[in-house]
mmCIF file of C-alpha atoms in Angstrom:
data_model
loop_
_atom_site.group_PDB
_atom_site.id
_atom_site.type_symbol
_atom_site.label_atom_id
_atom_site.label_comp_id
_atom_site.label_asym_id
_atom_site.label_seq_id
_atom_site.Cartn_x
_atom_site.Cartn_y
_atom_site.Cartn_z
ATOM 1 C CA UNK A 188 114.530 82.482 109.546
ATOM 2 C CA UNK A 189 118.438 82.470 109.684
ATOM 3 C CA UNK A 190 120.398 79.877 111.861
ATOM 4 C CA UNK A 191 122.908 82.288 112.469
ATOM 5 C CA UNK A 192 122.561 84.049 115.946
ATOM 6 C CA UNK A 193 124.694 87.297 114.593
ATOM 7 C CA UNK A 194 128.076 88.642 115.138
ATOM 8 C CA UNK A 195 129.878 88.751 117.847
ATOM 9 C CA UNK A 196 132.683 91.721 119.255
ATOM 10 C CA UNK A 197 135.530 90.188 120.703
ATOM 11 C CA UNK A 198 137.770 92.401 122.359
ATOM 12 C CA UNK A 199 141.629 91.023 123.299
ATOM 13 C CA UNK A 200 144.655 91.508 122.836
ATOM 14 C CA UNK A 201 146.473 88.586 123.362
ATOM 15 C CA UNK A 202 146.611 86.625 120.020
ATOM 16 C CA UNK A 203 146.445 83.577 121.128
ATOM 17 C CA UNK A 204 143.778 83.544 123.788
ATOM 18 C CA UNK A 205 141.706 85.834 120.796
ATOM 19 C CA UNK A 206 142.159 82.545 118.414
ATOM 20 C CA UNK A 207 140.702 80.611 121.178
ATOM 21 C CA UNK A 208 137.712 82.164 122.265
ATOM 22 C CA UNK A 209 136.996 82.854 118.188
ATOM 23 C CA UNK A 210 137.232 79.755 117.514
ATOM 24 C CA UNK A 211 134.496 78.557 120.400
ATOM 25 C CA UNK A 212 132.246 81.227 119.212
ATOM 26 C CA UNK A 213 132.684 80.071 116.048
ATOM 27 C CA UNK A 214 131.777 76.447 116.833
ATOM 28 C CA UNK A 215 129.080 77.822 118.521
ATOM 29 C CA UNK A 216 127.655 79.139 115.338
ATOM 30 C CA UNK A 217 128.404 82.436 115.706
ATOM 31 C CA UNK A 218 130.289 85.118 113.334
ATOM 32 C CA UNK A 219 133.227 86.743 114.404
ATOM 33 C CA UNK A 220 134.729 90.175 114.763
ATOM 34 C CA UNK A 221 137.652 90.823 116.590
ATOM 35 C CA UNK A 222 139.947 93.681 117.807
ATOM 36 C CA UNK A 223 143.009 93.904 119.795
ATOM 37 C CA UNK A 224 141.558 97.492 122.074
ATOM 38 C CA UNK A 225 139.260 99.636 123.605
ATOM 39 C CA UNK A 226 139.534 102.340 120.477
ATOM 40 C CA UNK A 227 139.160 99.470 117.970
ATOM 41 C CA UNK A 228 136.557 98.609 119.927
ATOM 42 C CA UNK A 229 134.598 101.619 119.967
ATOM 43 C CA UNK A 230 135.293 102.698 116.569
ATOM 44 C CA UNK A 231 133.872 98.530 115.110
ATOM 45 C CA UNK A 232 130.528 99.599 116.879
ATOM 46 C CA UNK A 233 130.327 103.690 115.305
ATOM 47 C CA UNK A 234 131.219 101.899 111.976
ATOM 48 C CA UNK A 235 129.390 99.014 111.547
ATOM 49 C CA UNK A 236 130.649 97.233 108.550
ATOM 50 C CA UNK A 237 128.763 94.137 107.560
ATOM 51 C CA UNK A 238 126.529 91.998 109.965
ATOM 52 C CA UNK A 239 125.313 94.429 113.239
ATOM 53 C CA UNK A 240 126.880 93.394 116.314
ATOM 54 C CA UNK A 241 124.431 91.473 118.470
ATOM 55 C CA UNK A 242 126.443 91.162 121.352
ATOM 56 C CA UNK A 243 130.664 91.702 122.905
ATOM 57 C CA UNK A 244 132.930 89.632 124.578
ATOM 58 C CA UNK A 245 135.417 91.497 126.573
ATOM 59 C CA UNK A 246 138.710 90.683 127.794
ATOM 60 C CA UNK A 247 139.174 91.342 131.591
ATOM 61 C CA UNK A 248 142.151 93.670 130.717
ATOM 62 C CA UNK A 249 141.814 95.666 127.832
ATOM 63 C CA UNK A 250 144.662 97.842 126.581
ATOM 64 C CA UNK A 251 143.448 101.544 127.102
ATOM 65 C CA UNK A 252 140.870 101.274 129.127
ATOM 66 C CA UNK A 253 140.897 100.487 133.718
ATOM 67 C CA UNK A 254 138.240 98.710 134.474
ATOM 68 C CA UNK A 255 134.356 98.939 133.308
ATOM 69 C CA UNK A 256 135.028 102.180 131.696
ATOM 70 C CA UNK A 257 135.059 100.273 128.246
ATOM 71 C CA UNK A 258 131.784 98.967 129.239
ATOM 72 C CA UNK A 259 130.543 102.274 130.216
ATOM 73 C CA UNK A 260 131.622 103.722 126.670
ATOM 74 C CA UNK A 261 129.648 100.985 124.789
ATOM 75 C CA UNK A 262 126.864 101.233 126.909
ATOM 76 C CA UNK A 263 127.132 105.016 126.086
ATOM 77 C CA UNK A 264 126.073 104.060 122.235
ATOM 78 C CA UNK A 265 124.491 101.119 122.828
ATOM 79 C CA UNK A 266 122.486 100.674 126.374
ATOM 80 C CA UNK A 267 120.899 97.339 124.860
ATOM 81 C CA UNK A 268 123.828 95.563 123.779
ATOM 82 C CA UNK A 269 124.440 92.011 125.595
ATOM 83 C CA UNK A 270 127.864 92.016 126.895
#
């Protein structure tokens, strides 16, 4: 059994702030993907390259997207998904 508790989705678009919260996922033992939007987003999850993404971290203002209608389109592909 793996230590590793999986990947994680970050979605933001401010560089700095996505360095940040990385970095404390990181520490936290968990792998990293990150995108800068919604459509980035979306297409990360259709895609999947490498480790399956076991749960997203969303910024409260994502480029492209008002509101929970990000949420609404993962939840479209992927009702189970922690976010």
């Amino acid at each position: 059994m793996s230590d590793d508790p999986g990947t994680i989705l970050l979605i933001d678009d401010e560089p700095a702030q996505q360095r940040l919260t990385a970095a404390i996922l990181a520490r936290a033992g968990w792998t990293v993907s990150a995108v800068e939007d919604g459509d980035a987003a979306l297409a990360r999850l259709r895609e999947a390259p490498g480790a399956p993404v076991a749960a997203v971290v969303i910024d409260h203002a994502v480029p492209g997207y008002a509101g929970a209608a990000l949420v609404g389109a993962i939840r479209a592909g992927r009702p189970y998904l922690p976010m």
